[in-house]
CSV table of N, CA and C in Angstrom, one decimal:
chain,number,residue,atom,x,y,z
A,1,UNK,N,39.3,-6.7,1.3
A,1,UNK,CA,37.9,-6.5,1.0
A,1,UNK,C,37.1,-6.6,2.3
A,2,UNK,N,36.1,-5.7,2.4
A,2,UNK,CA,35.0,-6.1,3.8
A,2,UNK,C,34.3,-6.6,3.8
A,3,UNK,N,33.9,-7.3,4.8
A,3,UNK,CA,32.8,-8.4,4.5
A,3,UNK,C,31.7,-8.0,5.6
A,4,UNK,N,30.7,-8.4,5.6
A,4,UNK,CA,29.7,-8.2,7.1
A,4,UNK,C,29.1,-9.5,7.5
A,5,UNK,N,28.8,-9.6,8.1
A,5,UNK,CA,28.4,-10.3,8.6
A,5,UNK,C,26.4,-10.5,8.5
A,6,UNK,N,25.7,-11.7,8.3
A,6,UNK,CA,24.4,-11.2,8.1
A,6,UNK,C,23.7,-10.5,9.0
A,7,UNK,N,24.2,-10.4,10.1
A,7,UNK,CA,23.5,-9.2,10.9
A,7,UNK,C,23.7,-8.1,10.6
A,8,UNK,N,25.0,-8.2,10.7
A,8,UNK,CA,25.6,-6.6,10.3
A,8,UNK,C,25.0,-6.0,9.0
A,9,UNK,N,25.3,-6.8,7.9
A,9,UNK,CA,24.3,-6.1,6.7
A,9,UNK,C,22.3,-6.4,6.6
A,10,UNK,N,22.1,-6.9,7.5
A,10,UNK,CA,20.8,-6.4,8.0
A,10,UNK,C,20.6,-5.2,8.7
A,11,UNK,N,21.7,-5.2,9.8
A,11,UNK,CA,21.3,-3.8,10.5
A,11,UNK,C,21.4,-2.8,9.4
A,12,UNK,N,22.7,-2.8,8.4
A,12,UNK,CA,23.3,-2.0,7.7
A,12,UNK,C,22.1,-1.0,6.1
A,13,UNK,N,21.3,-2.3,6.2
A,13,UNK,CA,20.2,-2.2,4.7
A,13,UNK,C,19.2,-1.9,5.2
A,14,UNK,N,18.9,-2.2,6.9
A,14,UNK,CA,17.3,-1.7,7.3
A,14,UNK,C,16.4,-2.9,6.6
A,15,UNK,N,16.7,-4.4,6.6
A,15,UNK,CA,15.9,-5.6,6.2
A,15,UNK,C,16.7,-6.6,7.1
A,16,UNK,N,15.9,-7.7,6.7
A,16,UNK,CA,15.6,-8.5,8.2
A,16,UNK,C,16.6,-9.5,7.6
A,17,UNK,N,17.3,-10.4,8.5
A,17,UNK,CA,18.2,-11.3,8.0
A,17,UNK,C,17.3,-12.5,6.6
A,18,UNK,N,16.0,-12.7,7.4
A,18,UNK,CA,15.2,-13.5,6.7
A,18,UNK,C,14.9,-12.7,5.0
A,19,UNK,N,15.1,-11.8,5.1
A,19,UNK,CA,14.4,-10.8,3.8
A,19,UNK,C,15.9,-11.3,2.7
A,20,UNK,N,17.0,-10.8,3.4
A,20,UNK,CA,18.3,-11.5,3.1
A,20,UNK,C,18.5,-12.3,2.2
A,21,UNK,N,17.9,-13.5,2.9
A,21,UNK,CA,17.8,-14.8,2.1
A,21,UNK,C,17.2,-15.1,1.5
A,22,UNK,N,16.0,-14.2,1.7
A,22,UNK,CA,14.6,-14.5,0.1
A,22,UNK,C,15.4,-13.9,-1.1
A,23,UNK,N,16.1,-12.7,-0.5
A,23,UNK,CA,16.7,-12.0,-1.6
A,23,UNK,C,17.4,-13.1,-2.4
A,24,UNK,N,18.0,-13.7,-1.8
A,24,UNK,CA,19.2,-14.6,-2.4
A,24,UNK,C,18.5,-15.9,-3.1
A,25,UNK,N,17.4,-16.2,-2.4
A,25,UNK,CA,17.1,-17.2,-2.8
A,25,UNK,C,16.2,-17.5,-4.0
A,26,UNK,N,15.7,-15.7,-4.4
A,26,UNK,CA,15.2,-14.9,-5.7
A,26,UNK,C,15.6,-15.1,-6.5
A,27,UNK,N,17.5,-14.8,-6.6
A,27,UNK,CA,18.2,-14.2,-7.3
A,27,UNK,C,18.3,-13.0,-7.3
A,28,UNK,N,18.1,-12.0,-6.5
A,28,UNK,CA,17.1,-10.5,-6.5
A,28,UNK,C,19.3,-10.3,-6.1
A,29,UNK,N,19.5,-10.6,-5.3
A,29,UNK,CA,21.3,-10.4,-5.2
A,29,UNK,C,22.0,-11.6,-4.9
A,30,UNK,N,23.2,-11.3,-5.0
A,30,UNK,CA,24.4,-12.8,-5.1
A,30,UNK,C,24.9,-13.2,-6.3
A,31,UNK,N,25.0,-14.4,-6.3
A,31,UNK,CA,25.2,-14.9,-5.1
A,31,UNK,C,26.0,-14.4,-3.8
A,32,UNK,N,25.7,-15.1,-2.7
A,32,UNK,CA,26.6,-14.4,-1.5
A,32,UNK,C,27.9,-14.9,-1.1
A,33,UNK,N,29.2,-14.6,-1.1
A,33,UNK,CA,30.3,-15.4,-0.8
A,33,UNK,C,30.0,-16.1,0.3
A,34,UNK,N,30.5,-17.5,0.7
A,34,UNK,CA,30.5,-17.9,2.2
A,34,UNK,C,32.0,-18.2,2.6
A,35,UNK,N,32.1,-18.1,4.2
A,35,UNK,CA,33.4,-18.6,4.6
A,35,UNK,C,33.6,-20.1,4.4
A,36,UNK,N,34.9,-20.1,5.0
A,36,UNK,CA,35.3,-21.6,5.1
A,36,UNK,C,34.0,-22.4,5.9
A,37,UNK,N,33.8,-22.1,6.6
A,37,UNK,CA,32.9,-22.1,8.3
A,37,UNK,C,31.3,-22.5,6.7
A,38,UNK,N,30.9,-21.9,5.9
A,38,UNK,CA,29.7,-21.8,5.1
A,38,UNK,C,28.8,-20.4,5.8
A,39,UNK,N,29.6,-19.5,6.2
A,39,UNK,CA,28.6,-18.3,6.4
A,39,UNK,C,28.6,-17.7,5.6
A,40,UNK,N,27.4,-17.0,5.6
A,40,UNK,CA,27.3,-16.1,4.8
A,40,UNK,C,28.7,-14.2,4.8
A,41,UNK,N,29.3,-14.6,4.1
A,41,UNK,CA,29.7,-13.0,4.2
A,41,UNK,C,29.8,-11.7,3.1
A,42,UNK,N,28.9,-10.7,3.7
A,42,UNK,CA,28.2,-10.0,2.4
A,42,UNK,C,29.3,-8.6,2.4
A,43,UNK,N,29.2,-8.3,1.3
A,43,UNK,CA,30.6,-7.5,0.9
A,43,UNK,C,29.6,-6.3,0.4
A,44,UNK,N,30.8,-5.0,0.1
A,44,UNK,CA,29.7,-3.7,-0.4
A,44,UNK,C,29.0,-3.5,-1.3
A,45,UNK,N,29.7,-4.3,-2.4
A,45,UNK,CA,28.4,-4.6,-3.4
A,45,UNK,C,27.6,-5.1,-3.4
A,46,UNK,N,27.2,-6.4,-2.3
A,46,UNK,CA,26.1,-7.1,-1.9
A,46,UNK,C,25.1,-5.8,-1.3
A,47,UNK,N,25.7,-4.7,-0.2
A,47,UNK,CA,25.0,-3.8,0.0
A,47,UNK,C,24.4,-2.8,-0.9
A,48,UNK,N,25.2,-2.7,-2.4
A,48,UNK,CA,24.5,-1.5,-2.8
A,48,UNK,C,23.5,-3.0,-3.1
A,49,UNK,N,23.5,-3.7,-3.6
A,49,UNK,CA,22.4,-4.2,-4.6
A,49,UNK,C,21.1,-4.6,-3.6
A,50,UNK,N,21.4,-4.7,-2.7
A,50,UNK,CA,20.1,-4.8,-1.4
A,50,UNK,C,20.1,-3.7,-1.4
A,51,UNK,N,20.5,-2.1,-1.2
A,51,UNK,CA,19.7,-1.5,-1.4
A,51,UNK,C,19.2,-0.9,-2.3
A,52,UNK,N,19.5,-1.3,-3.8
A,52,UNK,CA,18.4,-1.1,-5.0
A,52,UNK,C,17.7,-1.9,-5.0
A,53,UNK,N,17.3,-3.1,-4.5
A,53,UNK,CA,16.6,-4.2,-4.1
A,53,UNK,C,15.0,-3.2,-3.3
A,54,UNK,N,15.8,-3.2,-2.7
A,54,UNK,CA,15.3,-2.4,-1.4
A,54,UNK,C,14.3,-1.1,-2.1
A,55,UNK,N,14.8,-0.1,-2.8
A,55,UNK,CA,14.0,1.0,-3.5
A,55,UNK,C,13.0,1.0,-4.4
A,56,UNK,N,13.5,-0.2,-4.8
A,56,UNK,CA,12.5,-0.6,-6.0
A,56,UNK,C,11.4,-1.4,-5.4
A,57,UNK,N,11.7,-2.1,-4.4
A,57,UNK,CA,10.4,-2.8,-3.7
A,57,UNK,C,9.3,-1.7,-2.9
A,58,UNK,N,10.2,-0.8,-2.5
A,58,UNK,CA,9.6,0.6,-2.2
A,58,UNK,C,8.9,1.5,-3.0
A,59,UNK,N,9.2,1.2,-4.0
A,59,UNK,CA,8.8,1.8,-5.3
A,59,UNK,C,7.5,1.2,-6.0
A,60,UNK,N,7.0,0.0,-5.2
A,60,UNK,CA,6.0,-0.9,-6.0
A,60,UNK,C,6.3,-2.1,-6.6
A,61,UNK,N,7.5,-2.4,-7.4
A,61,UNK,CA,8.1,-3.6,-8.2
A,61,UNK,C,8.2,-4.8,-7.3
A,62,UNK,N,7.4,-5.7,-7.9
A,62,UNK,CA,6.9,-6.6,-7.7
A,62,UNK,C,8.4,-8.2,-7.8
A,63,UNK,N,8.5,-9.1,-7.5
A,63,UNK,CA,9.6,-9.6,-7.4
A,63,UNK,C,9.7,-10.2,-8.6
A,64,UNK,N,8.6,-10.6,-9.8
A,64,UNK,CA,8.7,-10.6,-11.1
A,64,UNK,C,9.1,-10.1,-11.8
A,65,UNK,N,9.4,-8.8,-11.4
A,65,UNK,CA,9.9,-7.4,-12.0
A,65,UNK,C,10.8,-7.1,-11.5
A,66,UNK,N,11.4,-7.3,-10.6
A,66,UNK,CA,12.9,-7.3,-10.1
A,66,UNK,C,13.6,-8.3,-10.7
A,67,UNK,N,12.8,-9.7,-10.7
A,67,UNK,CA,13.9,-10.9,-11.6
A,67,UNK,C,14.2,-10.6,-12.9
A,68,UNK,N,13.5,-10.3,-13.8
A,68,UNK,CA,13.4,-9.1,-14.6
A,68,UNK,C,14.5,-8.8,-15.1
A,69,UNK,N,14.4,-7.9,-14.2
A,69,UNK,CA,15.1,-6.6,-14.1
A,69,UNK,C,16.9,-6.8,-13.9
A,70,UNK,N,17.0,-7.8,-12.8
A,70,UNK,CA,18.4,-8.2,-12.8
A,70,UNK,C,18.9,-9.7,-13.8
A,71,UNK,N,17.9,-10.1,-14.3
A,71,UNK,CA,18.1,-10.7,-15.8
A,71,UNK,C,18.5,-9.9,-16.8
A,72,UNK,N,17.6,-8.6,-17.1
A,72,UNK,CA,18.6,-8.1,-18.0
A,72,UNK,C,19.8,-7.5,-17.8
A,73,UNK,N,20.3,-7.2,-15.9
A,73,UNK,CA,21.3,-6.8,-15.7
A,73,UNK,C,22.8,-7.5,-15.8
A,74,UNK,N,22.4,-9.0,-15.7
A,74,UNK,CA,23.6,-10.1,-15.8
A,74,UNK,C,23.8,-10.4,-17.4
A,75,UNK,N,22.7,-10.4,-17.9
A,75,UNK,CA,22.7,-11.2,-19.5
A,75,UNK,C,23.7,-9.5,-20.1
A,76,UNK,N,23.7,-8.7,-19.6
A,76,UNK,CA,24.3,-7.3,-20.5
A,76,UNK,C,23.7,-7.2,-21.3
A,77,UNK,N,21.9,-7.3,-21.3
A,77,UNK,CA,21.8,-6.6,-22.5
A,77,UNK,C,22.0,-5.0,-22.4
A,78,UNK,N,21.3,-4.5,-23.9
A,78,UNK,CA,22.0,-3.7,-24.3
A,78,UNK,C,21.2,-2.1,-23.2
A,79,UNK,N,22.0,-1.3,-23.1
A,79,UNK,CA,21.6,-0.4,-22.2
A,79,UNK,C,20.2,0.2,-22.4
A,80,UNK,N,19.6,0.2,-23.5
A,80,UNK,CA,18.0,1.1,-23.7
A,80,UNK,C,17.3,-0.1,-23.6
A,81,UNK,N,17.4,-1.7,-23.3
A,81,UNK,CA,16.5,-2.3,-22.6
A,81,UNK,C,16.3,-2.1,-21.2
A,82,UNK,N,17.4,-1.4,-20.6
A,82,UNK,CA,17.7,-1.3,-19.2
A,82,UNK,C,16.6,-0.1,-19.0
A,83,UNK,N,17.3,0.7,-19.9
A,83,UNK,CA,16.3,2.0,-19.6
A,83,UNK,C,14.8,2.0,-20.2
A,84,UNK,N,14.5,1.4,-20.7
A,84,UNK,CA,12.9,0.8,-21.1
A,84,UNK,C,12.1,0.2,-20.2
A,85,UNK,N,12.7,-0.3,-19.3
A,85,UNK,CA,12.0,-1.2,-18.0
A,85,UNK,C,12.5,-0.4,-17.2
A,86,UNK,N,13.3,0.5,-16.6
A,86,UNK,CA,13.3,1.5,-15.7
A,86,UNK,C,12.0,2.2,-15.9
A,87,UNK,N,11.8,3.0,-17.4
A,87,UNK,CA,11.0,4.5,-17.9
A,87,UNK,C,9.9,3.6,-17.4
A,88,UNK,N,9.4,2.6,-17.8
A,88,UNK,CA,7.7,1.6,-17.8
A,88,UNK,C,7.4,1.9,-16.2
A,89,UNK,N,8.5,1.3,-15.0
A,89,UNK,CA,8.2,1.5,-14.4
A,89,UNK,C,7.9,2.4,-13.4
A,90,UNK,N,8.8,3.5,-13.7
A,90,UNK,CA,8.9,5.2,-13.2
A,90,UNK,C,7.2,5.3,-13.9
A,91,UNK,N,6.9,5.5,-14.7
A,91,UNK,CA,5.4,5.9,-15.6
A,91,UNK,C,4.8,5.4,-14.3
A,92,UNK,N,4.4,4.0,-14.7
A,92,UNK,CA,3.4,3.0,-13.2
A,92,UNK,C,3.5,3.7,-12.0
A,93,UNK,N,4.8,3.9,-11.5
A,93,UNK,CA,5.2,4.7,-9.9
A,93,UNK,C,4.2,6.3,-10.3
A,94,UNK,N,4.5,7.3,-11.2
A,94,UNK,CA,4.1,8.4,-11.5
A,94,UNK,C,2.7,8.0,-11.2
A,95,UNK,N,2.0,6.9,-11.9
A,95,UNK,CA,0.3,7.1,-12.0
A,95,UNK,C,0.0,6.8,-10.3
A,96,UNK,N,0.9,6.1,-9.6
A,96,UNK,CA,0.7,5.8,-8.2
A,96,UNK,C,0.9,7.0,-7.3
A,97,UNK,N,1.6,7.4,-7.3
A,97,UNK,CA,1.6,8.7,-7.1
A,97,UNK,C,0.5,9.7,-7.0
A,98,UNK,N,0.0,10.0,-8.2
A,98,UNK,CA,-1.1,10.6,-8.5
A,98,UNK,C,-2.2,10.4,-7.7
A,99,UNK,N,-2.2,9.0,-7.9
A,99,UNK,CA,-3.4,8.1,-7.0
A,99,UNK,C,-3.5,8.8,-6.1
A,100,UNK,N,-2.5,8.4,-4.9
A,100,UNK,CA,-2.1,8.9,-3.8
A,100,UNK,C,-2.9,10.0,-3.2
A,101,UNK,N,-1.9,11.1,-4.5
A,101,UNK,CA,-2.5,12.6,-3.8
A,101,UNK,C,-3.6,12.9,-3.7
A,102,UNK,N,-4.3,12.5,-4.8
A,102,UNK,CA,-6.2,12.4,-4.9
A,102,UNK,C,-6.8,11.8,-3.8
A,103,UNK,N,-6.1,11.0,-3.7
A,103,UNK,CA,-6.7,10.0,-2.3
A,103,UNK,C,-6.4,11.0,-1.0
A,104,UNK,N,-4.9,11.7,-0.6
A,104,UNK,CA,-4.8,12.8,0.1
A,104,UNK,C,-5.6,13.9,-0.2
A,105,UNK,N,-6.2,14.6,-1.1
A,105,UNK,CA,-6.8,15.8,-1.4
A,105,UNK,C,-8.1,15.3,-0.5
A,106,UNK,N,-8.9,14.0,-0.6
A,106,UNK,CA,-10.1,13.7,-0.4
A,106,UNK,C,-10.2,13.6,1.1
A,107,UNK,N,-9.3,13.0,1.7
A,107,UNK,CA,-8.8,12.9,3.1
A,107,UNK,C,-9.0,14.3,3.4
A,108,UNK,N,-8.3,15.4,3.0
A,108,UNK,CA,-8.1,16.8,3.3
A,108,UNK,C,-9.2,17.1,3.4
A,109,UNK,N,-10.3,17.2,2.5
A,109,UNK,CA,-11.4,17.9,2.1
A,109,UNK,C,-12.4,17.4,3.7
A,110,UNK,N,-12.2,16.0,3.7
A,110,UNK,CA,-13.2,15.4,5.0
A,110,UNK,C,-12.5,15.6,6.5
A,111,UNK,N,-11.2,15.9,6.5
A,111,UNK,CA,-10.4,16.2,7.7
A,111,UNK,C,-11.3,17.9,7.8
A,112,UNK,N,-11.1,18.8,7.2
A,112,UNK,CA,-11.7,20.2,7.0
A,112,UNK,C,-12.7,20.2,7.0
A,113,UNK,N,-14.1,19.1,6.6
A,113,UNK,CA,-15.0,19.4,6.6
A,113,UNK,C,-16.0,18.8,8.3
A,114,UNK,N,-15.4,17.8,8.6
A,114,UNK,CA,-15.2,17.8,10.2
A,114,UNK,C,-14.7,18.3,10.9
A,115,UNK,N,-13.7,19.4,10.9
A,115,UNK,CA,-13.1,20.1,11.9
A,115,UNK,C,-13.8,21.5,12.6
């Protein structure tokens, strides 16, 4: 099995060693295996889950909503609660979204009307 090292899976996830350990210290991923030594050594499923960690924080989801979120992942509930709190929050991302572009259209209109 591979392991990395916390640098290496910092370089590896594009987050900071320190982000790492909030993660962990969330529950957001982990627990993390350690060595004999007590280091940390993160394995590839530690990596996918930092980076769903990672998209969903990119996505807006707030770390309330991530604990959430990997609460109903460990408890197993049942899969359309999974997908209920995915859809809620895809909806929220969509309205952000929108936001966005209106906010870009308006930007556009005063980039063009000063040019």
């Amino acid at each position: 099995m591979m392991s990395l090292t916390p640098a290496a899976a910092a370089d590896r996830t594009g987050v900071s060693i320190d982000t790492l350990r909030y993660y962990e210290r969330e529950g957001l991923i982990g627990p993390i295996r350690r060595s004999g030594g007590g280091r940390r050594e993160y394995t590839e499923d530690d990596v996918f889950w930092i980076g769903l960690v990672t998209c969903f924080r990119d996505a807006g989801l707030g770390i309330a909503d991530l604990r959430g979120f990997v609460a109903i992942l460990r408890a197993e509930h049942p899969p359309q609660e999974r997908v209920a709190f995915l859809r809620e929050r895809r909806t929220a991302l969509e309205q952000r979204v929108a936001a966005l572009q209106r906010a870009m259209g308006v930007l556009d209109d005063k980039i063009a009307y000063y040019s």
